[in-house]
Short mmCIF file of C-alpha atoms in Angstrom, two decimals:
data_model
loop_
_atom_site.label_atom_id
_atom_site.label_comp_id
_atom_site.label_asym_id
_atom_site.label_seq_id
_atom_site.Cartn_x
_atom_site.Cartn_y
_atom_site.Cartn_z
CA MET A 1 127.85 79.08 93.36
CA ALA A 2 124.90 79.70 91.09
CA LYS A 3 121.55 80.80 92.19
CA ILE A 4 118.82 79.02 89.96
CA VAL A 5 115.35 80.13 89.95
CA ALA A 6 112.85 77.65 88.88
CA VAL A 7 109.34 78.99 88.24
CA LEU A 8 106.88 75.68 88.15
CA TYR A 9 103.25 75.09 88.48
CA PRO A 10 101.51 74.38 91.70
CA ASP A 11 100.92 71.37 93.47
CA PRO A 12 97.80 69.05 93.10
CA VAL A 13 95.00 70.15 94.96
CA ASP A 14 94.80 66.90 97.22
CA GLY A 15 98.67 67.55 98.06
CA TYR A 16 101.98 66.01 96.80
CA PRO A 17 102.92 63.52 96.00
CA PRO A 18 99.80 62.08 94.18
CA LYS A 19 99.10 58.32 93.84
CA TYR A 20 99.82 57.35 90.44
CA ALA A 21 97.56 55.22 88.15
CA ARG A 22 100.57 53.10 86.71
CA ASP A 23 103.94 51.71 88.20
CA SER A 24 106.32 52.65 85.49
CA ILE A 25 106.47 54.41 81.96
CA PRO A 26 108.29 53.34 78.63
CA VAL A 27 111.66 54.55 78.35
CA ILE A 28 112.09 56.25 75.04
CA ASP A 29 115.78 56.38 73.59
CA SER A 30 115.47 58.40 70.68
CA TYR A 31 113.03 60.59 68.91
CA PRO A 32 111.70 60.22 65.30
CA ASP A 33 114.69 62.26 63.51
CA GLY A 34 117.27 60.28 65.41
CA GLN A 35 117.98 62.63 68.07
CA THR A 36 119.00 60.99 71.42
CA ALA A 37 116.63 61.63 74.67
CA PRO A 38 118.24 63.54 77.15
CA LYS A 39 121.28 61.90 78.85
CA PRO A 40 122.28 63.87 81.94
CA GLU A 41 125.05 61.93 84.30
CA ALA A 42 122.11 60.81 86.65
CA VAL A 43 118.65 62.13 87.97
CA ASP A 44 117.39 62.20 91.55
CA PHE A 45 113.77 61.00 90.43
CA THR A 46 111.73 57.92 89.29
CA PRO A 47 110.53 58.29 85.59
CA GLY A 48 106.79 58.69 85.98
CA GLU A 49 106.78 60.86 88.92
CA LEU A 50 105.01 64.64 88.93
CA LEU A 51 108.12 66.86 88.51
CA GLY A 52 106.75 69.77 86.85
CA CYS A 53 104.96 71.19 89.78
CA VAL A 54 106.65 73.01 92.89
CA SER A 55 107.37 69.98 95.09
CA GLY A 56 108.55 67.88 92.26
CA GLU A 57 111.24 70.56 91.53
CA LEU A 58 112.07 68.80 88.23
CA GLY A 59 114.38 66.41 90.32
CA LEU A 60 116.83 68.94 90.70
CA ARG A 61 117.60 69.99 94.16
CA ALA A 62 119.98 67.34 95.40
CA PHE A 63 121.93 67.59 92.57
CA LEU A 64 122.44 71.49 92.62
CA GLU A 65 122.49 71.68 96.57
CA SER A 66 125.14 68.83 96.45
CA GLN A 67 127.71 71.28 94.39
CA GLY A 68 126.90 74.38 96.68
CA HIS A 69 124.14 75.89 93.97
CA ILE A 70 121.15 77.58 95.39
CA LEU A 71 117.58 76.69 94.07
CA VAL A 72 114.57 78.58 94.69
CA VAL A 73 111.69 77.14 93.40
CA THR A 74 108.15 79.05 93.22
CA SER A 75 104.64 79.22 91.35
CA ASP A 76 104.38 83.03 92.21
CA LYS A 77 105.34 84.47 88.81
CA ASP A 78 103.24 87.59 88.16
CA GLY A 79 103.19 91.28 89.08
CA PRO A 80 105.56 93.32 90.61
CA ASP A 81 105.53 91.69 94.06
CA SER A 82 105.80 88.20 92.97
CA ALA A 83 108.41 86.04 94.24
CA PHE A 84 109.96 85.61 90.87
CA GLU A 85 110.10 89.53 90.55
CA ARG A 86 111.87 89.21 93.96
CA GLU A 87 114.20 86.53 93.07
CA LEU A 88 115.46 87.41 89.62
CA PRO A 89 117.97 90.39 89.95
CA ASP A 90 120.63 88.11 91.53
CA ALA A 91 119.34 84.91 89.44
CA ASP A 92 122.02 83.48 87.15
CA VAL A 93 119.83 80.77 85.99
CA VAL A 94 115.63 81.10 85.39
CA ILE A 95 114.04 77.77 84.25
CA SER A 96 110.37 78.08 83.33
CA GLN A 97 107.92 76.00 81.36
CA PRO A 98 105.57 76.73 78.41
CA PHE A 99 102.87 75.54 80.60
CA TRP A 100 103.21 78.02 83.37
CA PRO A 101 105.23 80.62 81.86
CA ALA A 102 107.66 83.24 83.73
CA TYR A 103 107.85 85.92 81.15
CA LEU A 104 111.43 87.21 80.59
CA THR A 105 110.71 90.43 79.04
CA ALA A 106 113.18 93.05 77.91
CA GLU A 107 112.64 94.95 81.21
CA ARG A 108 112.71 91.81 83.45
CA ILE A 109 116.15 90.85 81.79
CA ALA A 110 117.39 94.41 82.19
CA LYS A 111 116.80 93.96 85.96
CA ALA A 112 118.76 90.65 86.20
CA PRO A 113 122.36 91.62 85.55
CA GLN A 114 123.90 88.26 86.65
CA LEU A 115 121.21 86.06 84.68
CA LYS A 116 123.28 84.18 81.93
CA LEU A 117 121.11 81.24 81.38
CA ALA A 118 117.31 80.84 80.64
CA ILE A 119 116.25 77.18 80.33
CA THR A 120 112.90 76.26 79.05
CA ALA A 121 111.80 72.60 80.47
CA GLY A 122 109.82 71.34 77.48
CA ILE A 123 109.79 73.17 74.08
CA GLY A 124 108.84 76.83 73.08
CA SER A 125 110.65 79.59 74.30
CA ASP A 126 108.51 82.28 73.00
CA HIS A 127 107.91 83.53 76.79
CA VAL A 128 111.86 84.81 76.68
CA ASP A 129 112.09 88.27 74.73
CA LEU A 130 115.24 86.85 72.33
CA ASN A 131 116.31 89.96 71.48
CA ALA A 132 116.79 91.09 74.73
CA ALA A 133 118.49 87.84 75.76
CA ILE A 134 120.94 88.39 72.57
CA LYS A 135 121.58 91.80 73.75
CA HIS A 136 122.54 90.62 76.97
CA GLY A 137 124.38 87.89 76.25
CA VAL A 138 122.16 85.53 77.77
CA THR A 139 122.11 81.59 76.81
CA VAL A 140 118.41 80.48 76.05
CA ALA A 141 117.86 76.70 75.85
CA GLU A 142 115.25 74.33 75.84
CA ALA A 143 114.58 70.29 75.79
CA THR A 144 113.80 69.77 72.23
CA TRP A 145 111.72 66.99 71.13
CA SER A 146 111.15 66.28 75.06
CA ASN A 147 107.20 66.91 74.79
CA SER A 148 106.80 67.48 70.99
CA ILE A 149 104.86 63.89 70.48
CA SER A 150 102.84 64.43 73.81
CA VAL A 151 101.48 67.77 72.22
CA ALA A 152 100.70 65.81 68.92
CA GLU A 153 98.70 62.99 70.81
CA HIS A 154 96.65 65.66 72.26
CA THR A 155 95.88 67.39 69.35
CA VAL A 156 94.77 64.40 67.58
CA MET A 157 92.54 63.72 70.88
CA GLN A 158 90.95 66.98 70.63
CA VAL A 159 90.19 66.83 66.80
CA LEU A 160 88.43 63.30 67.36
CA ALA A 161 86.80 64.81 70.45
CA LEU A 162 85.26 67.69 68.60
CA VAL A 163 84.33 66.10 65.41
CA ARG A 164 82.83 62.97 66.98
CA ASN A 165 81.17 65.30 69.68
CA TYR A 166 82.68 63.11 72.22
CA LEU A 167 82.54 65.43 75.54
CA PRO A 168 78.71 66.27 74.96
CA SER A 169 78.01 62.53 74.55
CA HIS A 170 79.91 61.66 77.76
CA GLU A 171 78.15 64.21 79.69
CA TRP A 172 74.82 62.65 78.75
CA VAL A 173 75.56 59.66 80.60
CA THR A 174 77.65 60.96 83.52
CA THR A 175 76.56 64.67 84.39
CA LYS A 176 73.04 64.28 83.34
CA LYS A 177 72.27 60.92 83.91
CA GLY A 178 70.84 60.12 80.48
CA TRP A 179 70.75 58.32 77.43
CA ASN A 180 70.03 60.77 74.56
CA ILE A 181 71.36 59.27 71.73
CA ALA A 182 69.80 61.67 69.15
CA ASP A 183 71.08 64.68 71.09
CA SER A 184 74.51 62.94 71.39
CA VAL A 185 74.86 62.45 67.69
CA SER A 186 73.37 65.01 66.14
CA ARG A 187 76.49 67.21 65.84
CA ALA A 188 78.84 63.93 65.23
CA TYR A 189 80.62 63.23 62.42
CA ASP A 190 83.56 60.90 60.87
CA LEU A 191 86.60 62.42 60.55
CA GLU A 192 87.20 59.93 57.36
CA GLY A 193 87.04 62.03 54.23
CA LEU A 194 87.35 65.04 55.77
CA THR A 195 90.57 67.64 54.85
CA ALA A 196 93.01 68.61 57.83
CA GLY A 197 95.17 71.35 57.90
CA VAL A 198 98.38 72.04 60.06
CA ILE A 199 99.79 75.33 60.33
CA ALA A 200 103.46 74.98 60.40
CA ALA A 201 104.88 71.67 59.85
CA GLY A 202 107.47 71.28 62.34
CA ARG A 203 108.51 68.15 64.83
CA ILE A 204 105.01 68.69 66.56
CA GLY A 205 102.86 69.52 63.04
CA GLN A 206 104.72 66.57 61.20
CA ALA A 207 103.65 64.28 63.92
CA VAL A 208 100.14 65.26 63.97
CA LEU A 209 100.12 64.79 60.15
CA ARG A 210 101.49 61.27 60.48
CA ARG A 211 98.76 60.43 63.22
CA LEU A 212 96.05 61.53 60.98
CA LYS A 213 97.03 59.88 57.64
CA PRO A 214 95.39 56.37 59.11
CA PHE A 215 92.28 58.06 59.80
CA GLN A 216 91.66 58.61 55.84
CA VAL A 217 91.48 62.13 55.34
CA THR A 218 93.44 64.54 52.83
CA LEU A 219 96.11 66.18 54.67
CA ALA A 220 97.33 70.05 53.90
CA TYR A 221 99.82 72.13 55.51
CA THR A 222 101.64 75.46 55.33
CA ASP A 223 105.28 76.73 56.49
CA LYS A 224 107.41 79.05 55.39
CA HIS A 225 109.87 76.35 54.34
CA ARG A 226 108.30 73.80 52.33
CA LEU A 227 108.95 70.18 53.34
CA ALA A 228 110.87 67.93 50.72
CA PRO A 229 109.02 66.19 48.19
CA ASP A 230 109.61 62.80 49.30
CA ILE A 231 107.98 63.57 52.96
CA GLU A 232 104.91 65.35 50.83
CA GLU A 233 104.34 62.32 48.72
CA GLU A 234 104.72 59.87 51.66
CA LEU A 235 101.94 61.91 53.66
CA GLY A 236 99.88 62.59 50.51
CA LEU A 237 100.08 66.38 51.39
CA GLN A 238 98.67 69.29 49.83
CA PHE A 239 100.81 72.41 50.28
CA TYR A 240 99.42 75.90 50.45
CA PRO A 241 101.25 79.03 50.36
CA ASP A 242 100.22 80.82 53.18
CA ILE A 243 97.80 80.77 56.44
CA PRO A 244 94.73 82.15 54.68
CA ALA A 245 94.92 80.00 51.88
CA LEU A 246 95.07 77.01 54.05
CA ALA A 247 92.41 78.03 56.18
CA ARG A 248 89.99 78.52 53.38
CA ASN A 249 90.50 74.85 52.04
CA VAL A 250 90.15 72.66 55.14
CA ASP A 251 87.57 71.06 57.57
CA VAL A 252 89.88 70.89 60.65
CA LEU A 253 92.83 73.22 61.44
CA CYS A 254 95.43 72.35 63.63
CA VAL A 255 97.78 75.21 65.06
CA HIS A 256 100.99 74.68 65.67
CA ALA A 257 103.24 78.05 64.96
CA PRO A 258 105.18 80.01 67.51
CA LEU A 259 103.53 83.46 68.83
CA VAL A 260 105.41 86.18 67.17
CA PRO A 261 104.32 89.57 65.99
CA GLU A 262 102.92 87.88 62.67
CA THR A 263 100.78 85.66 64.53
CA TYR A 264 99.77 87.65 67.16
CA GLN A 265 95.47 87.41 67.36
CA LEU A 266 95.89 86.38 63.22
CA PHE A 267 92.71 84.49 63.66
CA ASN A 268 89.98 87.25 63.91
CA GLU A 269 86.82 87.57 62.71
CA GLU A 270 87.82 88.34 58.91
CA LEU A 271 90.38 85.30 58.69
CA ILE A 272 87.81 82.84 60.52
CA GLY A 273 85.25 84.46 58.19
CA THR A 274 87.04 82.93 55.19
CA MET A 275 86.53 79.07 56.51
CA ARG A 276 84.37 76.69 55.56
CA ARG A 277 81.19 76.87 57.66
CA GLY A 278 81.36 74.36 60.23
CA SER A 279 84.99 74.00 60.32
CA TYR A 280 86.76 73.14 63.38
CA ILE A 281 90.22 74.56 65.06
CA VAL A 282 92.29 72.88 67.37
CA ASN A 283 95.12 75.21 68.90
CA THR A 284 97.71 73.66 70.81
CA ALA A 285 100.32 76.34 70.04
CA ARG A 286 99.96 79.79 71.99
CA GLY A 287 96.40 81.23 72.97
CA ALA A 288 96.91 84.97 71.59
CA ILE A 289 97.31 83.56 68.13
CA MET A 290 93.60 83.76 68.40
CA ASP A 291 91.60 86.83 68.78
CA THR A 292 89.39 85.36 71.40
CA GLY A 293 86.04 87.44 71.38
CA ALA A 294 86.36 86.57 67.51
CA VAL A 295 86.11 82.59 68.46
CA VAL A 296 83.41 82.91 70.79
CA ARG A 297 81.33 84.83 68.06
CA ALA A 298 82.25 82.20 65.42
CA ILE A 299 80.88 79.39 67.78
CA ASP A 300 78.00 81.41 68.49
CA SER A 301 77.09 81.95 65.09
CA GLY A 302 78.09 78.53 63.54
CA GLN A 303 80.69 79.37 61.55
CA LEU A 304 82.92 77.31 63.50
CA ALA A 305 81.67 73.86 64.49
CA GLY A 306 84.15 73.68 67.42
CA TYR A 307 87.21 74.97 69.06
CA ALA A 308 89.56 72.92 71.32
CA GLY A 309 92.85 73.93 72.52
CA ASP A 310 95.58 73.85 75.22
CA VAL A 311 96.40 77.50 75.47
CA TRP A 312 95.03 80.47 76.27
CA TYR A 313 95.53 84.21 76.70
CA PRO A 314 96.11 85.44 79.38
CA GLN A 315 97.27 82.38 80.95
CA PRO A 316 96.28 81.20 83.53
CA PRO A 317 92.65 82.76 82.41
CA PRO A 318 90.29 84.67 84.50
CA ALA A 319 87.23 82.80 85.87
CA ASP A 320 85.13 84.59 83.36
CA HIS A 321 87.32 83.96 80.52
CA PRO A 322 84.72 83.35 77.80
CA TRP A 323 86.31 80.31 76.52
CA ARG A 324 85.94 78.33 79.66
CA THR A 325 81.87 78.53 79.02
CA MET A 326 81.50 78.64 75.22
CA PRO A 327 79.46 76.04 73.47
CA HIS A 328 81.21 73.06 71.59
CA ASN A 329 84.65 73.43 73.20
CA GLY A 330 87.08 71.25 74.32
CA MET A 331 89.44 73.39 76.31
CA THR A 332 92.23 71.86 78.25
CA ALA A 333 94.73 73.66 80.98
CA HIS A 334 97.76 73.46 78.94
CA VAL A 335 98.44 69.96 79.94
CA ALA A 336 99.35 68.50 76.27
CA GLY A 337 102.99 68.87 76.92
CA SER A 338 103.02 67.73 80.57
CA THR A 339 102.34 64.36 80.60
CA LEU A 340 104.35 62.04 83.28
CA SER A 341 105.96 60.94 80.37
CA ALA A 342 106.87 63.99 78.90
CA GLN A 343 107.94 65.54 82.31
CA ALA A 344 110.77 62.41 82.86
CA ARG A 345 112.20 63.64 79.51
CA TYR A 346 111.98 67.43 80.00
CA ALA A 347 113.10 67.31 83.42
CA ALA A 348 116.24 65.04 82.54
CA GLY A 349 116.60 67.59 79.69
CA ALA A 350 117.09 70.69 81.61
CA ARG A 351 119.72 68.61 84.29
CA GLU A 352 121.43 67.81 81.03
CA ILE A 353 121.57 71.44 80.12
CA LEU A 354 122.57 72.35 83.68
CA GLU A 355 125.24 69.83 83.86
CA ALA A 356 126.84 71.10 80.77
CA TRP A 357 126.37 74.97 81.75
CA LEU A 358 127.77 74.34 85.62
CA ALA A 359 130.76 72.66 84.12
CA GLY A 360 131.27 75.29 81.55
CA LYS A 361 130.88 72.49 78.55
CA PRO A 362 128.93 73.23 75.37
CA ILE A 363 125.38 72.73 75.61
CA ARG A 364 124.07 70.19 72.80
CA ASP A 365 123.35 72.49 69.76
CA GLU A 366 119.79 71.18 69.07
CA TYR A 367 119.04 72.62 72.68
CA LEU A 368 120.49 76.05 71.77
CA ILE A 369 117.93 79.04 71.13
CA VAL A 370 120.24 81.63 71.78
CA ASP A 371 124.05 81.52 72.62
CA GLY A 372 126.99 83.94 72.13
CA GLY A 373 124.83 86.93 71.58
CA LYS A 374 123.19 85.44 68.57
CA LEU A 375 120.53 82.56 67.67
CA ALA A 376 122.03 79.55 67.79
CA GLY A 377 121.15 75.63 67.24
CA THR A 378 117.50 75.07 67.02
CA GLY A 379 116.80 78.65 67.45
CA ALA A 380 118.63 79.72 64.49
CA ARG A 381 116.54 77.21 62.32
CA SER A 382 113.24 78.16 63.98
CA TYR A 383 113.41 82.10 64.43
CA THR A 384 114.69 85.38 63.00
CA ALA A 385 115.78 88.21 65.37
CA SER A 386 114.90 91.78 64.74
CA GLY A 387 114.22 94.75 66.57
CA ASN A 388 110.15 94.06 66.54
CA GLY A 389 110.67 90.84 68.52
CA SER A 390 111.30 87.25 67.20
CA SER A 391 109.77 85.76 64.44
CA PRO A 392 109.75 82.42 63.10
CA GLY A 393 112.26 81.59 60.70
CA SER A 394 111.20 77.79 59.98
CA THR A 395 109.27 75.20 62.30
CA GLY A 396 111.52 73.54 63.84
CA LEU A 397 109.79 73.48 67.26
#
């Protein structure tokens, strides 16, 4: 018998289940690189349902309880008196999501001697201390690719919303009941002809580049591992050797790097100050890659024309977080990778991982981040382990 603790985000304020806008979602059998979508033995949910919240339970309860396992689901994850903290010491498995991360710090892992598996329902496992997981023999796995395209689509949406000044224009005809054309277009530009850059050209970064190409923009990127020449030629990419070089040569900057020591608060006043005046930043990676105050000051001074993103620091942010109220922002509440379409895939991926682990079978290599006391699978390609934390070795995420 195993105890599985799932930390999921709270239910809709109007109750669960919600009324759905559509009756079905498309079936995605494989991803752009040929990897197949999750293939669990079965699922106990209807694709298109809200699965990532507490009542949705990732569709796992019937499966787990039918085999005699214990499933604990909570959204209470922070602080020494949280439900997560109370349930963790005898947990065998912890499931979390990047959108509502249950941080598995070194201290928490040390307090959980039975912990054998940490699953990310989605992609991005930087809420787990990978060095501690390696030290304690904890397997870390995630549903690779499950919501990469979802995040890429959200990124392009936010790029367009900023450059075209969409949100203020929408506000004029809704909240303000006006018809203020001059006010709406006074900050609106065409995306065509601008230079758009991507930090980290992994699954998400490449998907963003491919979706921006039809807008007739100049495309640029940086990555620790340069892309193959045929990809650069196909997309017309300009490669820059590092982030500062890319940042000062683009009009629109999309951030897709993991949060690691090297990227923590990388975008400070100095780096933002080197960018072209009136640049835009869209950050769907991790909020702490930005210096919060530096972004606000850059917006206020006009150094940045707009900032959008889906990630915050801390997360969830306090009510008075300055990004909530700064002008020219297009922030969302870490929803990019949790569309109902994506949830069907990452819930199925979480079940596939559990099915393998509970049966003592190998977990798919592409799902693995840490296994057998070392980086493995996607983790071996995407991170390097050190005494100071986990660093990106490439950009497979």
